[in-house]
GROMACS .gro file of C-alpha atoms in nm:
model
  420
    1UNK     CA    1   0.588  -1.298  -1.850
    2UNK     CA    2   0.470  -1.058  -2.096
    3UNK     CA    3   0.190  -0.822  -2.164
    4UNK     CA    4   0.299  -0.603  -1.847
    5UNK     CA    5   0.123  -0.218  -1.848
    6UNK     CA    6   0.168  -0.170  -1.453
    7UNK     CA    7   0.413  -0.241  -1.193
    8UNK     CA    8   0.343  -0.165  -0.870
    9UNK     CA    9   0.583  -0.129  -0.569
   10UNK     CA   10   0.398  -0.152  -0.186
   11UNK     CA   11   0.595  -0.175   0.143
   12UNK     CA   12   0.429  -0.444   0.347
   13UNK     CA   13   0.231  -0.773   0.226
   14UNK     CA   14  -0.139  -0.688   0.347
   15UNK     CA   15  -0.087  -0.343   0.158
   16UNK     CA   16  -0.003  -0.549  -0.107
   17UNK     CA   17  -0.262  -0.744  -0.128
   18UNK     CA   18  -0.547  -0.482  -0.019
   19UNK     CA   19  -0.334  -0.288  -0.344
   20UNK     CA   20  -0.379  -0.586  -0.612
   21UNK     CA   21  -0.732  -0.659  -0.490
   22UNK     CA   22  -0.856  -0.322  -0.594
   23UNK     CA   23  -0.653  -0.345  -0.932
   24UNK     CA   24  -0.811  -0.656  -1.037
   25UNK     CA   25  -1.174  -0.535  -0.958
   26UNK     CA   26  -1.124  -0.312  -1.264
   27UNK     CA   27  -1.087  -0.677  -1.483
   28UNK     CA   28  -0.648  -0.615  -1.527
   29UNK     CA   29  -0.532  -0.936  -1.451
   30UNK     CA   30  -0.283  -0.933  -1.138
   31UNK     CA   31  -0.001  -1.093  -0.997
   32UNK     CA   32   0.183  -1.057  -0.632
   33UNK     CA   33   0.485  -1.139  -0.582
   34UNK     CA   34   0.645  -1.157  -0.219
   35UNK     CA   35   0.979  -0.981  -0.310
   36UNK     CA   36   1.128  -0.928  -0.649
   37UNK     CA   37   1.073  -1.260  -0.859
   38UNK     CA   38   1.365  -1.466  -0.892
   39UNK     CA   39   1.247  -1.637  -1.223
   40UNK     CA   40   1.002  -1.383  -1.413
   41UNK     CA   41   0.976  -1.655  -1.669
   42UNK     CA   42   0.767  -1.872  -1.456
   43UNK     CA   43   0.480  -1.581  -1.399
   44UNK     CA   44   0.177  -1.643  -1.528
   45UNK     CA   45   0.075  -1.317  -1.774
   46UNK     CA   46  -0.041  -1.048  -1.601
   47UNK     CA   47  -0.145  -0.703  -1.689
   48UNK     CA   48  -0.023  -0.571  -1.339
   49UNK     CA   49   0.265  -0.697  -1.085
   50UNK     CA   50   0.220  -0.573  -0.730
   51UNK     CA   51   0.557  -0.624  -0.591
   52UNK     CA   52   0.553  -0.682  -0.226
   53UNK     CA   53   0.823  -0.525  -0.010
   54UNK     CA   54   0.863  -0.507   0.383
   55UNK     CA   55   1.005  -0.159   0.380
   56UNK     CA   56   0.785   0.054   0.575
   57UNK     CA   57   1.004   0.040   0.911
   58UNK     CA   58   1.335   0.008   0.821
   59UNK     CA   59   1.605   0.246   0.778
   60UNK     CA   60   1.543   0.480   0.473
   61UNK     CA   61   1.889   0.384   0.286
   62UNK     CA   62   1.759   0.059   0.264
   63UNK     CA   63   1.402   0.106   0.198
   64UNK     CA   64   1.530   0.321  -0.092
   65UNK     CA   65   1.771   0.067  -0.199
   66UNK     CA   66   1.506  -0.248  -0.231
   67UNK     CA   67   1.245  -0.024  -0.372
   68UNK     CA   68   1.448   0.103  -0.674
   69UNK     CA   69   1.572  -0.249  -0.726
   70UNK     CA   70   1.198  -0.339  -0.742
   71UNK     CA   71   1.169  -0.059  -0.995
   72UNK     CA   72   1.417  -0.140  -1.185
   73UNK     CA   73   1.268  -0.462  -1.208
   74UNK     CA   74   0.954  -0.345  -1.326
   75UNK     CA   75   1.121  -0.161  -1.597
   76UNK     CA   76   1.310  -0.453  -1.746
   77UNK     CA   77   0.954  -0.567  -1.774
   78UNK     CA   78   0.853  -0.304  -1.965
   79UNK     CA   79   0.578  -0.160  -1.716
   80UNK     CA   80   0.474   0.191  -1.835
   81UNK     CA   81   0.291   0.266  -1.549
   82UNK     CA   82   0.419   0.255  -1.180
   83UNK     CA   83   0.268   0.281  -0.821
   84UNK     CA   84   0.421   0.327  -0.497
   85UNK     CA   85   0.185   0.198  -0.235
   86UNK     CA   86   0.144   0.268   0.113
   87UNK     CA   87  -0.090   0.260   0.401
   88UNK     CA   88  -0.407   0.488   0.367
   89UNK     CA   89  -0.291   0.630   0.691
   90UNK     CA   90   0.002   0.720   0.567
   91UNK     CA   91   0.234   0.471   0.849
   92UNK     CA   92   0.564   0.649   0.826
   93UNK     CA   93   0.866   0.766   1.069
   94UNK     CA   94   0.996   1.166   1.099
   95UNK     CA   95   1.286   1.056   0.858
   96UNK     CA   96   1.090   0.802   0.657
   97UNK     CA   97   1.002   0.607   0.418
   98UNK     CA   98   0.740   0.779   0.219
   99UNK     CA   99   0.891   1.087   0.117
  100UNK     CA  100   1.262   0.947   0.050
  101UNK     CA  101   1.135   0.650  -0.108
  102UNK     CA  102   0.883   0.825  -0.315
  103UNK     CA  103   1.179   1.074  -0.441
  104UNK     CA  104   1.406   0.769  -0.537
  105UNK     CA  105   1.167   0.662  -0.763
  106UNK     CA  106   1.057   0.978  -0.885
  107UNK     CA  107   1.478   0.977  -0.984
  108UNK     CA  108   1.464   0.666  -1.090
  109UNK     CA  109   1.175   0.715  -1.371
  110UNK     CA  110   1.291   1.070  -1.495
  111UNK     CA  111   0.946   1.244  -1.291
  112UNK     CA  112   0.945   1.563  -1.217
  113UNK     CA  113   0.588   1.576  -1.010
  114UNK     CA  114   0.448   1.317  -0.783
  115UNK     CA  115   0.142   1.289  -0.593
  116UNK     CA  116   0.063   1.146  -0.249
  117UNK     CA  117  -0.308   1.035  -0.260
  118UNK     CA  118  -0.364   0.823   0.083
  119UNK     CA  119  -0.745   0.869   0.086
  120UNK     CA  120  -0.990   0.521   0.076
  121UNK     CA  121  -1.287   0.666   0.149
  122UNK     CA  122  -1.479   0.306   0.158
  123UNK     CA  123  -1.303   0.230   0.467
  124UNK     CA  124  -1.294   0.587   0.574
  125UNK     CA  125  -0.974   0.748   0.580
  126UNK     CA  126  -1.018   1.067   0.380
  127UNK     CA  127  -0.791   1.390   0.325
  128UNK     CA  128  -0.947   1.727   0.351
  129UNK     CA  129  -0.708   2.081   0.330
  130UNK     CA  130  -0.410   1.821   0.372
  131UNK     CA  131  -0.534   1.627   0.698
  132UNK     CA  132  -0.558   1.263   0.721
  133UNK     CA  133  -0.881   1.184   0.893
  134UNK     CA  134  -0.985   0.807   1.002
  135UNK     CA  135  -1.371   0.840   1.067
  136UNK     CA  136  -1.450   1.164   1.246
  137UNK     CA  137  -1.140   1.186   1.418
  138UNK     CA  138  -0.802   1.331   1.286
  139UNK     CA  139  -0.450   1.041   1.260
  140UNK     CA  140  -0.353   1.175   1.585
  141UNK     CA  141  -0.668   1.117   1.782
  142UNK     CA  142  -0.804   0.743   1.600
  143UNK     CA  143  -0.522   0.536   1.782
  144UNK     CA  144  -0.244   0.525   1.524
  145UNK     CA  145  -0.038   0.778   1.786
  146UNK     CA  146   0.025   0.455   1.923
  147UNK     CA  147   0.133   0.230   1.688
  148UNK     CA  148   0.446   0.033   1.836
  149UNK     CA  149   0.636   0.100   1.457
  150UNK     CA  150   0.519   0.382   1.322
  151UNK     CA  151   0.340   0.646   1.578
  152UNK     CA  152   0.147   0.896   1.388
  153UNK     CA  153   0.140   1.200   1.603
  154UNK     CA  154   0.052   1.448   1.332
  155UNK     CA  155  -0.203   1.442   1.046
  156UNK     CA  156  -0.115   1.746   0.879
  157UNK     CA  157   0.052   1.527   0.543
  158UNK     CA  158   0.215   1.823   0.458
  159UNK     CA  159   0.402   1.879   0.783
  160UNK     CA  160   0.482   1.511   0.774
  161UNK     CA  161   0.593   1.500   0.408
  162UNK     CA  162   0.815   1.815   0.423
  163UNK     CA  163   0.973   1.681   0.684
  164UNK     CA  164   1.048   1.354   0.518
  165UNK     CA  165   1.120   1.522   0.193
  166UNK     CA  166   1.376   1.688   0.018
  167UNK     CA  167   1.140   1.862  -0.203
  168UNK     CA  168   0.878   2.129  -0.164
  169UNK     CA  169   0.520   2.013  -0.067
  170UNK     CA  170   0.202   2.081  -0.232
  171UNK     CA  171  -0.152   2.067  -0.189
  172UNK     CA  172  -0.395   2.008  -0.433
  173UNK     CA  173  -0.689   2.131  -0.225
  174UNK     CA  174  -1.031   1.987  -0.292
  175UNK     CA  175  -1.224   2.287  -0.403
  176UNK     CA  176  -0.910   2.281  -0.666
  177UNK     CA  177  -1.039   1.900  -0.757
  178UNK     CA  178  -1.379   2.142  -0.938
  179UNK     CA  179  -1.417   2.157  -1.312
  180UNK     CA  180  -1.265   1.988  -1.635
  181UNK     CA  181  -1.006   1.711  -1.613
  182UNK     CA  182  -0.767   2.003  -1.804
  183UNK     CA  183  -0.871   2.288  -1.561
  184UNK     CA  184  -0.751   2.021  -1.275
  185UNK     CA  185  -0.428   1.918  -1.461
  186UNK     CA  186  -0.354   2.286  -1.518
  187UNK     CA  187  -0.360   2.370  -1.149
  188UNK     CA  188  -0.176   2.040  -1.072
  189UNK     CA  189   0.112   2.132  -1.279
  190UNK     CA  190   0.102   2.500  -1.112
  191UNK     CA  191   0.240   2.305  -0.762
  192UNK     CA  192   0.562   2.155  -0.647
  193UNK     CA  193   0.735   1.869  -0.692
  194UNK     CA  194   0.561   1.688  -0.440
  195UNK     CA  195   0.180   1.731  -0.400
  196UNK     CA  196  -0.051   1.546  -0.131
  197UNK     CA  197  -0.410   1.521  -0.251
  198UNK     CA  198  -0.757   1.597  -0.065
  199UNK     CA  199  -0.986   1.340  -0.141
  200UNK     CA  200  -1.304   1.288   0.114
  201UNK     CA  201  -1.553   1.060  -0.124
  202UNK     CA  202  -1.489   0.822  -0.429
  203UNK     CA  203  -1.567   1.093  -0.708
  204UNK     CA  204  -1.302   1.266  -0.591
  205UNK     CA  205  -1.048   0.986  -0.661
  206UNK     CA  206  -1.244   0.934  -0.959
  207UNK     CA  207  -1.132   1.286  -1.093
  208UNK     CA  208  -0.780   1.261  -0.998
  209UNK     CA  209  -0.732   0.911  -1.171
  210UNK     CA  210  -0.879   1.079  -1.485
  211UNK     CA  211  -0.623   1.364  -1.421
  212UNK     CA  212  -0.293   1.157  -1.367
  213UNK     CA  213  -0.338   0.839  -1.523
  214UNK     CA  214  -0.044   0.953  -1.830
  215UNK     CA  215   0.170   1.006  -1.550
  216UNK     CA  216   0.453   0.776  -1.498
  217UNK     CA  217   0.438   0.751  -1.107
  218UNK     CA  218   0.180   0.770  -0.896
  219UNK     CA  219   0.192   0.700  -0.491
  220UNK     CA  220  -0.087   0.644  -0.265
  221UNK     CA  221  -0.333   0.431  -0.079
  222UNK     CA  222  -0.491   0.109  -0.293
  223UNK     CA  223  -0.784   0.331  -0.379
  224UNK     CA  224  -0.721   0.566  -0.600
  225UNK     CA  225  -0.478   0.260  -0.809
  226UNK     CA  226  -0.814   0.081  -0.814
  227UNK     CA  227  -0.989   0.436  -1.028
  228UNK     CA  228  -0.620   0.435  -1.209
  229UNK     CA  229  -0.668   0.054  -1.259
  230UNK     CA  230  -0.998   0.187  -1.420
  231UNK     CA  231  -0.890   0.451  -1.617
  232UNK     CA  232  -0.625   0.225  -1.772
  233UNK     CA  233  -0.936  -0.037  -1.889
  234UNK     CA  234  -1.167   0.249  -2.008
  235UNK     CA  235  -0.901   0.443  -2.237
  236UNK     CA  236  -0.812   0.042  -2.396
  237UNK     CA  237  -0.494   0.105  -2.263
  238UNK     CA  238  -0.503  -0.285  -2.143
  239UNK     CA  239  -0.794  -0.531  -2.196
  240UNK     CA  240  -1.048  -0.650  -1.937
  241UNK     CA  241  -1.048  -1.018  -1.844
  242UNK     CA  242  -1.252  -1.198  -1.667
  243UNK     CA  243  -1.172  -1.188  -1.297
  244UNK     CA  244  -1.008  -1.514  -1.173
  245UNK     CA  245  -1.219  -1.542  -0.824
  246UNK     CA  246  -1.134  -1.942  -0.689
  247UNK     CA  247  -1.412  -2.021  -0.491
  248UNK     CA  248  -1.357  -2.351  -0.401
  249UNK     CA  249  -1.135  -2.321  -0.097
  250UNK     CA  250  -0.932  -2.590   0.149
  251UNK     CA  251  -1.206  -2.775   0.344
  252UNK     CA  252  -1.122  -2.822   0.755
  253UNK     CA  253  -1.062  -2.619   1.037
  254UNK     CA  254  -0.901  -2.249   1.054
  255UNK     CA  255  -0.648  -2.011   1.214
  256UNK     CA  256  -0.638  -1.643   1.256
  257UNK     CA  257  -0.334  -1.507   1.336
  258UNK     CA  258  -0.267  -1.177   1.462
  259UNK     CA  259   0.022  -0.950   1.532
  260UNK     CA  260  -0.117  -0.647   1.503
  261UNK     CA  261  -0.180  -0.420   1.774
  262UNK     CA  262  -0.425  -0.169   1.614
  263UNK     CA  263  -0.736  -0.125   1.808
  264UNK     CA  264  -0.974  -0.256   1.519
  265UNK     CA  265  -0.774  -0.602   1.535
  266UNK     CA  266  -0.810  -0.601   1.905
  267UNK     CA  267  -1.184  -0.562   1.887
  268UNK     CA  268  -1.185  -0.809   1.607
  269UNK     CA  269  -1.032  -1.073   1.842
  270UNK     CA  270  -1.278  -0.943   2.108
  271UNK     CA  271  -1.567  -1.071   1.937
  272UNK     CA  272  -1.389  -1.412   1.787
  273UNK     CA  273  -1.288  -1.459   2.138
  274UNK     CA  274  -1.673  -1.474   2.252
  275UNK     CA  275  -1.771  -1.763   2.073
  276UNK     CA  276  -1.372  -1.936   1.959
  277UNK     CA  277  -1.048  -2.050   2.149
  278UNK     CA  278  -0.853  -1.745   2.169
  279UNK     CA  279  -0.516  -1.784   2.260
  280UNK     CA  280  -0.310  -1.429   2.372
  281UNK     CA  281   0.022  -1.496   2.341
  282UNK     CA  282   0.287  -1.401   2.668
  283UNK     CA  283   0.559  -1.155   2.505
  284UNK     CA  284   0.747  -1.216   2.745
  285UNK     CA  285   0.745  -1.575   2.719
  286UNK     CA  286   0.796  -1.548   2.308
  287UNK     CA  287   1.096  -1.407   2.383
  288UNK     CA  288   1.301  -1.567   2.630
  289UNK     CA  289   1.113  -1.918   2.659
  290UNK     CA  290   1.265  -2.194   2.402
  291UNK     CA  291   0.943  -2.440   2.531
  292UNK     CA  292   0.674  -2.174   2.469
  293UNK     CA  293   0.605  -2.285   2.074
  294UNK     CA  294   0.509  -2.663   2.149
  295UNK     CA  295   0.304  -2.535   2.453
  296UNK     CA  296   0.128  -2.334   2.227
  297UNK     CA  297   0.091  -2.646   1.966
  298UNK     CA  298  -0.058  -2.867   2.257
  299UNK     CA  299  -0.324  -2.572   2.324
  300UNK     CA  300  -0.357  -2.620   1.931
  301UNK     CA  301  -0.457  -2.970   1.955
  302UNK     CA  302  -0.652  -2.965   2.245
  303UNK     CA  303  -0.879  -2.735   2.091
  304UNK     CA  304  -0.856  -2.925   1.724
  305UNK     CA  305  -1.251  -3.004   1.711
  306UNK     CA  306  -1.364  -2.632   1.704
  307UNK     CA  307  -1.370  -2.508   1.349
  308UNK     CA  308  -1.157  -2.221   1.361
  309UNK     CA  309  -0.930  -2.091   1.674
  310UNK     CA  310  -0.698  -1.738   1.700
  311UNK     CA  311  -0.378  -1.672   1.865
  312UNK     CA  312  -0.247  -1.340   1.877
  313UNK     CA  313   0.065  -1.154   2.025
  314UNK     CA  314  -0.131  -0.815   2.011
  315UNK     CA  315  -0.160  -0.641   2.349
  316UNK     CA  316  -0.298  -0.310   2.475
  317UNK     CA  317  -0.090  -0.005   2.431
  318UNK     CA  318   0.006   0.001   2.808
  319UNK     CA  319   0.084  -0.331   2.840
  320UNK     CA  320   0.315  -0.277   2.501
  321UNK     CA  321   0.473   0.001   2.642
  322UNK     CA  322   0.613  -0.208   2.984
  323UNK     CA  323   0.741  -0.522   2.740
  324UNK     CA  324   0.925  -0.229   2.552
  325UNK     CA  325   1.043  -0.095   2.821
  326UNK     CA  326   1.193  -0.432   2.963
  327UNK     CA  327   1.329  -0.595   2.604
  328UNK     CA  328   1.334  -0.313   2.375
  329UNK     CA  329   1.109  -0.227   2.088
  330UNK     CA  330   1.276  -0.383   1.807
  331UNK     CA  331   1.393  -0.729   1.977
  332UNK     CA  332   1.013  -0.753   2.094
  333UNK     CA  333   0.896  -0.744   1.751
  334UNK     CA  334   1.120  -0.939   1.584
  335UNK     CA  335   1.094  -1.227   1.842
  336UNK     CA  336   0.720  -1.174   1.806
  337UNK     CA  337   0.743  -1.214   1.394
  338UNK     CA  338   1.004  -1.501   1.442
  339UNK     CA  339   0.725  -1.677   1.647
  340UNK     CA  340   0.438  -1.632   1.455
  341UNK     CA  341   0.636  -1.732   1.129
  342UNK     CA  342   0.707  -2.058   1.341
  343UNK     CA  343   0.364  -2.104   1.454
  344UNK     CA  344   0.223  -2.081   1.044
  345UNK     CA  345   0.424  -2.316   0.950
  346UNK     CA  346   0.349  -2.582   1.215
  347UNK     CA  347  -0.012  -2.502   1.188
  348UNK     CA  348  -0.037  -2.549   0.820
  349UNK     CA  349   0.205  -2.894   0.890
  350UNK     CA  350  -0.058  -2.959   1.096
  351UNK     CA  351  -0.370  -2.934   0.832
  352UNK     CA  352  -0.450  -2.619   0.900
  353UNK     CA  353  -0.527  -2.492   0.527
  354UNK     CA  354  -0.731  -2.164   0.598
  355UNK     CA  355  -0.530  -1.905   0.789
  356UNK     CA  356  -0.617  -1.516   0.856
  357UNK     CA  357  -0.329  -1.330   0.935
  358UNK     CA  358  -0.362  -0.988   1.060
  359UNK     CA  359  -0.126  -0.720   1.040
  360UNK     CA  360   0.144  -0.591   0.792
  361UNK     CA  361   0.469  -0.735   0.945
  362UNK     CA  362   0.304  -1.045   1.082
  363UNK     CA  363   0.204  -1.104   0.703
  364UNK     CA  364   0.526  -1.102   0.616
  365UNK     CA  365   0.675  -1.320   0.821
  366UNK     CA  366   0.402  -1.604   0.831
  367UNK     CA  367   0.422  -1.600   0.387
  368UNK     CA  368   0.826  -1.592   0.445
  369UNK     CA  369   0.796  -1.901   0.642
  370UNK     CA  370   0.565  -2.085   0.415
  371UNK     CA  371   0.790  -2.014   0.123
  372UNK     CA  372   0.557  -1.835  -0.044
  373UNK     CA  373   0.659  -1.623  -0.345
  374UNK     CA  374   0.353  -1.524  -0.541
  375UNK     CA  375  -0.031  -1.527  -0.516
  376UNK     CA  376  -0.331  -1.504  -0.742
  377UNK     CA  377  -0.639  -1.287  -0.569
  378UNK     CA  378  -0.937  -1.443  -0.485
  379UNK     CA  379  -1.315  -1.305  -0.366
  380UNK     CA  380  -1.293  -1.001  -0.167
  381UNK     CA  381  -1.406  -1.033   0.195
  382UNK     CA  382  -1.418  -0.625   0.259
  383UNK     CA  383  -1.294  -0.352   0.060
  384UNK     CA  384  -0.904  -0.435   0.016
  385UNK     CA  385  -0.891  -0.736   0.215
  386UNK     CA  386  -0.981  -1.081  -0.036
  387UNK     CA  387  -0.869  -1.439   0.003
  388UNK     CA  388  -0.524  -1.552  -0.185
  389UNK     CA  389  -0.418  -1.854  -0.319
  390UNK     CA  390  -0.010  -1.947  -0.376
  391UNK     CA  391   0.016  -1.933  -0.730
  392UNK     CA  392   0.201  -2.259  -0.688
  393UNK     CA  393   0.238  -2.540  -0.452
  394UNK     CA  394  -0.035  -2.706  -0.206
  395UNK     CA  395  -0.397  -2.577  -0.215
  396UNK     CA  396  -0.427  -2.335   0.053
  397UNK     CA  397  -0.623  -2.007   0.123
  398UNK     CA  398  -0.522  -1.692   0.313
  399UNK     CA  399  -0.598  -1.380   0.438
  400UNK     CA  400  -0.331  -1.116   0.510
  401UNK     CA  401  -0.529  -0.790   0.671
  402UNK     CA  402  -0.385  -0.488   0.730
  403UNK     CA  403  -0.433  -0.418   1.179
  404UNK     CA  404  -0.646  -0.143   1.107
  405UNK     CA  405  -0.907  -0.285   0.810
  406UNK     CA  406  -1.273  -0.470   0.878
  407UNK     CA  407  -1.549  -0.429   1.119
  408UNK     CA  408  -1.541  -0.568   1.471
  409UNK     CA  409  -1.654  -0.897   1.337
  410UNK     CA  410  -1.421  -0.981   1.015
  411UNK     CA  411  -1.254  -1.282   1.136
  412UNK     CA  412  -1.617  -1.434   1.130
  413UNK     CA  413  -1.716  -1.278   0.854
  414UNK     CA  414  -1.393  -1.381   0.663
  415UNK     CA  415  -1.446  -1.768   0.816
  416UNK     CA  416  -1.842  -1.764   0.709
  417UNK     CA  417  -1.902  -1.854   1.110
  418UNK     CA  418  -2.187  -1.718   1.131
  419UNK     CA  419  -2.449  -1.926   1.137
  420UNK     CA  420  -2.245  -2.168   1.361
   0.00000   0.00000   0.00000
């Protein structure tokens, strides 16, 4: 692999993938990679890597360790521009691992400013005097304050980064985002070490791309490395190729799969559910049942002649508070990803080709068990969520959606169902 201008770090799959989507919409040709390649030599050429990591809820010492490997990576490839990428609602712990990561790098790469831009105003999350707002209604209040991993109970960014942080916290308010890309860069370069960006509509990422894109490292949400991604092709800084959208996907029927528990999956399922099997997985039964998986197989292949079924382990915030309660939070998720990793691979064993999965740790798991390791991007279903194709192997197509992304009807949207 050669050619390399950007290397990009992101801390689950689906953010990945949402991440390299937007990149290649600017024509930079893209690569993912599911962990840190073991053979670089067999990657096709790529103007940008998007390394995919599962760090976003695990202890800090190791996110930092794994994401500063994956840098270090990246350098020996001679990136000159790097991205840390993380959810545009900014999914993160008290102790970690936005801040602590994004200082490692920041180390790592000799920077002495960073910004923290989470805003995608297309699927509205925007930032506005340092709060994270999802629609009309502030982080706390949208439904993330109960995410089973990462509860966001705050969204003042700057509370939550300080506290995260070593450094000072900054923000680069959006009446500050007025005037000449130089008047901007002045006043950036007036703040701390660590500044969180307001951002509330795409000409406001627009402007900040302009402002940072000589910067070494940048951290944020996929949008504003899409206008970076942009920049990069507009200054000739890397050339724009044609976009490498396979159309031609795995005929037969299709899975969704979905551990998330984020209210916009649940509604998703909701309407699949009207007119598809839907399967709701028993937590309880994932975890201490041995006979559960081939139960869940026969419902498979009793229900083999409709063209696309779901099974999910996502439950309603009460009813995920009771199976924490009983098994613990930690043992219930990994049981949950162990199961679902399972259930990919016997459902693509089984001819299964086309497979949705839905939510960030789920991803990860169902890729791990395929064997996945990298993935070319395909057409984009919604903004940050295309189809993917191994960039190796068997033909087959897949979807990996962050819980929170797509109207209450993308699983038939993604499926083109329809008119059926």
């Amino acid at each position: 692999m050669n050619r390399l201008f950007m290397g990009c770090i992101a801390d689950d799959y689906t953010g990945a993938t949402d991440l390299a989507s937007m990149i290649a919409k600017s024509g930079m040709s893209v690569i993912q990679s599911f962990g840190i390649p073991e053979n670089p030599g067999l990657l096709p050429e790529c103007d940008a890597l998007v390394i995919a990591l599962k760090t976003r809820s695990i202890t800090s010492s190791d996110a930092i360790m794994r994401c500063v490997q994956a840098c270090r990576f990246l350098e020996s490839q001679r990136a000159s521009r790097f991205f840390f990428k993380y959810c545009s609602t900014f999914d993160s712990t008290p102790t970690g691992n936005i801040g602590p990561v994004a200082e490692a790098l920041s180390r790592e790469l000799n920077v002495q400013q960073t910004i923290f831009c989470p805003a995608f105003p297309e699927n509205q999350r925007t930032v506005y005097r340092g709060h994270l707002f999802v629609g009309d209604a502030l982080l706390n209040e949208c439904g993330m304050q109960h995410h089973p991993l990462t509860p966001m109970t705050d969204a003042n960014l700057i509370r939550v980064l300080g506290a995260q942080s070593e450094g000072h916290v900054s923000l680069l308010r959006h009446d500050a985002l007025q005037g000449s890309p130089s008047q901007v860069r002045q006043r950036l370069d007036g703040l701390d070490e660590l500044v969180v960006t307001d951002a509330i509509e795409n000409h406001d990422l627009e402007r900040i791309a302009e402002v940072v894109a000589d910067d070494r490292l940048v951290t944020g949400g996929s949008a504003i490395a899409g206008y970076l991604a942009d920049t990069y092709v507009r200054r000739g800084y890397v050339h724009e190729h044609p976009i490498d959208h396979q159309s031609v996907q795995p005929a037969g029927p299709a899975a969704v799969l979905a551990g998330s528990c984020s209210m916009a999956t649940l509604n998703q399922l909701a309407v699949f559910g009207q007119r598809f099997p839907w399967l709701s997985l028993e937590m309880r039964r994932i975890i201490d049942d041995k006979t559960y998986l081939s139960e869940v197989m026969q419902w498979v292949s009793v229900n083999a002649s409709s063209p696309a079924i779901a099974i999910s382990t996502s439950a309603e915030p009460g009813q995920l508070a009771e199976i924490h309660a009983d098994f613990g939070r930690e043992m219930s998720a990994q049981r949950a990803e162990e199961f679902l990793s399972n259930l990919g691979q016997h459902l693509v064993a089984r001819g299964i080709l086309r497979l949705v999965v839905a939510g960030g740790e789920t991803s990860g798991s169902v890729i791990g068990g395929l064997g996945i390791q990298s993935i070319r991007i395909g057409r984009e279903i919604c903004a940050g969520v295309p189809w993917v194709y191994p960039a190796s192997g068997p033909p087959l197509a897949l979807v990996l959606k962050s819980g929170n992304f797509g109207g209450e009807r993308f699983f038939l949207d993604a499926l083109e169902l329809n008119d059926r």
